[in-house]
Amino acid sequence: MTVGNDQAPSGIRTSKPDELHVVRQPLPRHDQAEKIAGSTRYAGDFAFASMLHARLVRSPMPSARITARDASAALAVPGVVAVLFGEDVPHNLIWVDVPGQTVEVAALKASMEVLTTDRVRFHGEPVALVVAETEDALAQACEQVVVDYEELPAVFEPDQALAAGAPRVHETGNLLSEWVIDRGDVDAAFASADVVVEGSYQTQPVDHAYLEPEAGVGWLDDEGVLNLRVATQVVEHYRDVARILGIPEARVRVIAPYLGGGFGGKEDMTVEPYLGLAAWRTKRPVRMQWTRQESLLARPKRHRMQLRYRTAATRNGQVIGQDIDITADSGAYAYLSALVLLYSSVHACGPYRVGNVRLRARCAYTNNPPTSAFRGFGGMQVVFGYEAQMDLLAGALGLSRAEIRKRNAIVRGDRLPVGQVIETEVLLAQAIDAALERAGDKPLPSGEGKVVGRGVACNLQSYGRCVWLNDSAAAWVGFQLDGSLSVRCAVPDVGGGQASSLAQIAAEVLRVPMDLITVHFGDSALNPLAGTTTATRQLLMSGNAVYEASSALRANVLRAVARTTGVPADGLALDEGLITGPGVAMALTEAIVLCRRLNVPIEALGTFFGPKGTPVVKNLQADRVFPDFTFGAHVCDLEVDLDTGGVELLAYVAAHDVGRAINPRSVHGQIAGAVAQGLGMALLEEVVVEEGVNLTAGFFQYLIPTATDIPDIDALILESGEGMGPFGARGIGEPPIGPPPAAVASAIEDALGVRPTRLPITPERVLHCIAAAGGGPLQEQR
Amino acid sequence: MTATITTTLTVNGRQICKAAPAHLSLLRWLRDVAGVTDPKYGCGEGICGSCTVLLDGEPVSSCLVLAAQADGAAITTASGLLEPDGSLGRLQRAFHVTHAAQCGYCTPGMLMAAAAALAGSQRLSRQEIRARLHGNLCRCTGYGPIVDAIELAQDEAADDRGK
């Protein structure tokens, strides 16, 4: 074994696959049996015998001044305990960092009120919080809260919001953030190009639509600590709740049980501040469960983006220049929009070598529902743009879609337009070949009036947070006296096997059977903080923390045995429950007792610090923005019905270099799930907002893929062993959601000769493509 | 005052008799009154299937049925599929083997749709299984492993009958 030493280095930890015993095994996840038995208690399944219920009163209009509020009728409803407005919140502000911007472009920080006091900026904005003894009293009282509104001018299109004279969503103006890249000599590149292709692409707002709507319970415990057991990807929001209530951070605890999905939608606070407020005010347990309709109505969405690309290439297909303009809709508040747009900017040229790049990306406030984190985080919308450009180039130059990509594929040592050098092995060309080989021959049409197409799309997606955010994760690993193992790490498990993977990493280093390992996760007070389950960072961060803690613990045990037996620690091996060496064969349980006798700790705390770097400014230029990237290639086969414009997905292959697959089943799960979510965005999903009014606030209107919409997804795992996670793993949570919309558009273009440029690709839009292919007018796609 | 009504249901073989507001859905009655939390709330309008239970053997969205309407019925939820010793039942073991649960929130409802699909004697193709799951949404798996699980359970049942 090469793993496990006293000073495990940070950075890349490669491993030889044949030396691994537990890692790379497709083990059933330890959390699965309870979920299948129906006994897992999600946030909304937890209850106190006499708890209160809380609900928000939300704005019915997208832009208005609040002229009067009256709670008296609501308070008169029997069973109502409290009606709270913004004035009742001790510190009624949630601050949001807007990275990299100067005072010319909004403030350094943006804020929003917990409960808005005098102005509403989107349909569904929280105005009042009602607390009652029963759900029925609550429903009745919410109807009785009187809020008078005076309608104000509003703006719904980002382009219009940025134009002079537009109604101001915020005092600071409507430009929330702007990023610029200026690398090389773009004009010279275009002047010398053999071919230039140009395209404009539009992505739509979509909803996370996890099956578990936002929920939680709050209560004060015997120490006077405010406990919030909530569906969240970020237990560290306890700090935000403390700030809002004006109490010490040490007095708030967030417990994250297993989540019913997150996908970025439970990264910002949802129920936390309201539950905190209600429990703190009433001193009683309170439950809050958002309805699906509420969740769809008002929780932040994925950013709608307008992408304009011009690409210059040489005759032999080498891309030499790219000119990119991105406009994104932030909706009514900042949330994480500036950061999302930074991701778009850094990822905008895709997994390709482009020497000369000019990019401008802007994000505007509008009176639409806010937008924020969603799996792929701005790095995924741009795939729809840069992959369309690659297909256009392939067509213009008579190259295959695989060939144009392979000729430009990034390899180790290449530099991204932002300036970051890719330091790890990139298996992109291999992923393209593997995916195409697996796809086999293109299928034949099923009959008259049907055409078949094959699409290709590649991407890169960062894993780990921006390097200037001082990211860290801690984990504690300890032996029990019977040889079983406890792992404590406050990682929220959103359903991707986050906790289970940590058990597998500890099992590999300490050779403890998986069924003797218990992972205590998602608790901000009792477990070492591990940071957010976002940004595809947990395997990198918590994975390395558990690796370090386990390695230190292993070293402790071996040291104690060495001291007693006289055999040096590096001459000892730890196998399942047994320590062996020349003349040594000691049961692990015996060694644990030995440790206690010799004052050697049988537990260890590991803290992993992410790679560091300098914060970027508006003009993006950095040696490093992200720790590393994951690369992938997808192939999609589909059939188009020429009469109806209907699209049937026939087969889908997704190949990614995951560095090292800690649990191949979990990797398959992440890839297939992300592809399905991406296919929903490609073909079905759209948050439809008309004049600021959300028309898709229900699953009747907001369609996500069903079992009949998605084909079997073939997930191919490539392992370079070169990721920065434990054993050389790369993150895989977000990366596979990027390519599907582009792969579908690529396949439709292959089938029809005309490419859809606007998402979702509805039958109506496909019919426009069919008409255009038949010589009809190629209108701007609507 | 809200009118209350006493409802008696046999939930996974256990008779439960409770008085509750007459307008409660079966889902709310099970979760908030009877403390049976394996059926999940997902949408409240019969689209997502997270709350699917078997009502006298038939799959229903329990958010769309009034508890009082179901008075006297036998209700089966995911935990009703367990073996008498509390271990996973056949269909559940198949879900476990194929890694059919990720976040697991859709799983209790998905299991009931699967159980209903497998109740007939006719062998279902992969496409037919997908059609039977049409009313149950999953956002994590892409559905493939769930279809695998149902195929596996179906094959095992067929093997048993062949013996």
Coordinates of N, CA, C and O in Angstrom, one line a residue, chain A residues 702-773:
Chain A
Y702 N -44.8 22.7 -15.1 CA -43.3 22.6 -15.2 C -43.0 21.1 -15.4 O -43.1 20.3 -14.5
L703 N -42.6 20.7 -16.6 CA -42.4 19.3 -16.9 C -41.0 18.9 -16.8 O -40.1 19.4 -17.4
I704 N -40.8 17.8 -16.0 CA -39.4 17.2 -15.9 C -39.6 15.8 -16.6 O -40.7 15.3 -16.6
P705 N -38.4 15.3 -17.0 CA -38.5 14.0 -17.7 C -39.1 12.9 -16.9 O -38.8 12.8 -15.7
T706 N -39.9 12.0 -17.5 CA -40.4 10.8 -16.9 C -39.6 9.6 -17.4 O -38.7 9.8 -18.2
A707 N -39.9 8.5 -16.8 CA -39.2 7.3 -17.2 C -39.3 7.0 -18.7 O -38.5 6.2 -19.3
T708 N -40.4 7.5 -19.4 CA -40.5 7.2 -20.8 C -39.8 8.2 -21.7 O -39.7 8.0 -22.9
D709 N -39.3 9.3 -21.1 CA -38.6 10.3 -21.8 C -37.1 10.1 -22.0 O -36.5 10.6 -22.9
I710 N -36.6 9.3 -21.1 CA -35.1 9.2 -21.0 C -34.7 7.7 -21.4 O -35.3 6.8 -20.9
P711 N -33.8 7.6 -22.3 CA -33.3 6.3 -22.7 C -32.3 5.8 -21.6 O -32.0 6.5 -20.7
D712 N -31.9 4.5 -21.8 CA -30.9 4.0 -20.9 C -29.6 4.8 -21.2 O -29.2 5.0 -22.3
I713 N -29.0 5.3 -20.1 CA -27.8 6.1 -20.3 C -26.6 5.3 -20.0 O -26.5 4.7 -18.9
D714 N -25.7 5.3 -20.9 CA -24.5 4.5 -20.8 C -23.4 5.4 -20.3 O -22.9 6.3 -21.0
A715 N -23.0 5.2 -19.1 CA -22.0 6.0 -18.4 C -20.6 5.3 -18.5 O -20.5 4.2 -18.0
L716 N -19.7 5.9 -19.2 CA -18.3 5.3 -19.3 C -17.4 6.1 -18.4 O -17.3 7.3 -18.4
I717 N -16.6 5.3 -17.6 CA -15.7 5.9 -16.6 C -14.3 5.7 -17.2 O -13.9 4.6 -17.4
L718 N -13.6 6.8 -17.3 CA -12.2 6.8 -17.6 C -11.4 7.2 -16.4 O -11.9 8.1 -15.6
E719 N -10.3 6.6 -16.1 CA -9.5 6.9 -14.9 C -8.1 7.2 -15.2 O -7.3 6.4 -15.4
S720 N -7.8 8.5 -15.3 CA -6.4 9.0 -15.4 C -5.6 8.9 -14.1 O -4.4 8.8 -14.2
G721 N -6.3 8.8 -13.0 CA -5.6 8.8 -11.7 C -5.0 10.1 -11.4 O -4.1 10.2 -10.5
E722 N -5.4 11.2 -12.1 CA -4.7 12.5 -12.0 C -5.5 13.6 -11.3 O -5.2 14.7 -11.4
G723 N -6.6 13.2 -10.7 CA -7.4 14.3 -10.0 C -6.8 14.7 -8.7 O -5.8 14.1 -8.3
M724 N -7.3 15.7 -8.1 CA -6.7 16.3 -6.9 C -7.4 15.7 -5.7 O -7.0 16.1 -4.6
G725 N -8.4 14.9 -5.9 CA -9.0 14.2 -4.7 C -8.2 13.0 -4.2 O -7.2 12.7 -4.8
P726 N -8.7 12.4 -3.2 CA -8.0 11.2 -2.7 C -7.9 10.1 -3.7 O -8.8 9.9 -4.5
F727 N -6.8 9.5 -3.8 CA -6.5 8.4 -4.8 C -6.5 8.9 -6.2 O -6.7 8.1 -7.1
G728 N -6.4 10.2 -6.4 CA -6.4 10.8 -7.7 C -7.8 11.0 -8.3 O -7.9 11.1 -9.5
A729 N -8.8 11.1 -7.5 CA -10.2 11.2 -8.0 C -10.4 12.7 -8.4 O -9.9 13.6 -7.8
R730 N -11.3 12.8 -9.4 CA -11.8 14.2 -9.8 C -13.3 14.2 -9.4 O -13.9 13.1 -9.2
G731 N -13.8 15.4 -9.3 CA -15.3 15.5 -8.9 C -16.1 15.2 -10.2 O -15.7 15.4 -11.3
I732 N -17.3 14.7 -9.9 CA -18.2 14.3 -11.1 C -19.6 14.7 -10.9 O -20.5 14.5 -11.7
G733 N -19.9 15.4 -9.8 CA -21.3 15.8 -9.5 C -21.9 16.7 -10.5 O -23.1 16.4 -11.0
E734 N -21.2 17.7 -10.9 CA -21.8 18.7 -11.9 C -21.4 18.4 -13.4 O -22.2 18.6 -14.2
P735 N -20.2 18.0 -13.6 CA -19.7 17.9 -15.0 C -20.7 17.3 -16.0 O -20.9 17.9 -17.1
P736 N -21.3 16.2 -15.8 CA -22.1 15.6 -16.9 C -23.4 16.3 -17.2 O -24.0 15.9 -18.2
I737 N -23.8 17.4 -16.5 CA -25.0 18.1 -16.9 C -24.7 19.0 -18.1 O -25.7 19.5 -18.7
G738 N -23.5 19.3 -18.3 CA -23.2 20.3 -19.4 C -23.5 19.9 -20.8 O -24.2 20.7 -21.5
P739 N -23.0 18.8 -21.2 CA -23.2 18.5 -22.7 C -24.6 18.2 -23.2 O -24.8 18.4 -24.4
P740 N -25.5 17.6 -22.4 CA -26.7 17.1 -23.1 C -27.5 18.1 -24.0 O -27.8 17.7 -25.1
P741 N -27.7 19.4 -23.6 CA -28.5 20.2 -24.5 C -27.7 20.4 -25.8 O -28.3 20.4 -26.9
A742 N -26.4 20.5 -25.8 CA -25.6 20.7 -27.0 C -25.6 19.4 -27.8 O -25.7 19.4 -29.0
A743 N -25.5 18.3 -27.1 CA -25.5 17.0 -27.8 C -26.8 16.7 -28.6 O -26.8 16.2 -29.7
V744 N -27.9 17.1 -27.9 CA -29.2 17.0 -28.6 C -29.3 17.9 -29.8 O -29.8 17.5 -30.9
A745 N -28.9 19.2 -29.6 CA -29.0 20.1 -30.7 C -28.1 19.6 -31.9 O -28.4 19.7 -33.0
S746 N -26.9 19.1 -31.5 CA -26.0 18.6 -32.5 C -26.6 17.4 -33.3 O -26.5 17.3 -34.5
A747 N -27.3 16.5 -32.6 CA -28.0 15.4 -33.2 C -29.1 15.8 -34.1 O -29.3 15.3 -35.2
I748 N -29.9 16.9 -33.7 CA -31.0 17.4 -34.5 C -30.4 18.0 -35.8 O -30.9 17.9 -36.9
E749 N -29.3 18.7 -35.6 CA -28.6 19.3 -36.8 C -28.1 18.2 -37.7 O -28.2 18.4 -39.0
D750 N -27.6 17.2 -37.2 CA -27.2 16.0 -38.0 C -28.3 15.4 -38.8 O -28.2 15.1 -39.9
A751 N -29.5 15.4 -38.1 CA -30.7 14.8 -38.8 C -31.3 15.7 -39.8 O -31.7 15.3 -40.9
L752 N -31.3 17.0 -39.5 CA -32.1 17.9 -40.3 C -31.3 18.9 -41.2 O -31.7 19.5 -42.1
G753 N -30.0 19.1 -40.7 CA -29.2 20.1 -41.4 C -29.3 21.5 -40.9 O -28.7 22.4 -41.4
V754 N -30.2 21.7 -40.0 CA -30.4 23.0 -39.3 C -30.4 22.8 -37.8 O -30.9 21.8 -37.3
R755 N -29.7 23.7 -37.1 CA -29.5 23.5 -35.7 C -30.5 24.4 -34.9 O -30.6 25.6 -35.1
P756 N -31.1 23.8 -33.9 CA -31.9 24.6 -33.0 C -30.9 25.4 -32.1 O -29.9 24.9 -31.7
T757 N -31.2 26.7 -31.9 CA -30.3 27.5 -31.2 C -30.9 28.1 -29.9 O -30.3 28.9 -29.2
R758 N -32.1 27.6 -29.6 CA -32.8 28.1 -28.4 C -33.4 26.9 -27.6 O -34.0 26.0 -28.2
L759 N -33.2 27.0 -26.3 CA -33.7 25.9 -25.4 C -35.0 26.4 -24.8 O -35.2 27.6 -24.5
P760 N -35.9 25.4 -24.4 CA -35.8 24.0 -24.7 C -36.2 23.8 -26.2 O -36.9 24.5 -26.8
I761 N -35.7 22.6 -26.7 CA -35.9 22.3 -28.1 C -37.3 21.6 -28.2 O -37.4 20.4 -28.2
T762 N -38.3 22.4 -28.2 CA -39.7 21.9 -28.3 C -40.0 21.4 -29.7 O -39.4 21.8 -30.6
P763 N -41.1 20.6 -29.8 CA -41.5 20.1 -31.2 C -41.7 21.3 -32.1 O -41.4 21.3 -33.3
E764 N -42.3 22.4 -31.5 CA -42.5 23.6 -32.3 C -41.2 24.2 -32.9 O -41.2 24.5 -34.1
R765 N -40.2 24.2 -32.1 CA -38.9 24.7 -32.6 C -38.3 23.8 -33.5 O -37.6 24.2 -34.5
V766 N -38.5 22.5 -33.3 CA -38.0 21.5 -34.3 C -38.7 21.7 -35.6 O -38.0 21.6 -36.7
L767 N -40.0 21.9 -35.6 CA -40.7 22.1 -36.9 C -40.2 23.4 -37.6 O -40.1 23.4 -38.8
H768 N -39.8 24.4 -36.9 CA -39.1 25.6 -37.5 C -37.9 25.1 -38.2 O -37.6 25.6 -39.3
C769 N -37.1 24.3 -37.6 CA -35.8 23.8 -38.2 C -36.2 23.0 -39.4 O -35.5 23.1 -40.5
I770 N -37.2 22.1 -39.4 CA -37.6 21.3 -40.5 C -38.0 22.2 -41.7 O -37.6 22.0 -42.8
A771 N -38.8 23.3 -41.4 CA -39.2 24.2 -42.4 C -38.0 24.9 -43.0 O -37.9 25.0 -44.2
A772 N -37.1 25.3 -42.2 CA -35.9 26.0 -42.7 C -35.0 25.1 -43.5 O -34.5 25.5 -44.6
A773 N -35.0 23.8 -43.1 CA -34.2 22.8 -43.9 C -34.8 22.6 -45.3 O -34.1 22.3 -46.2

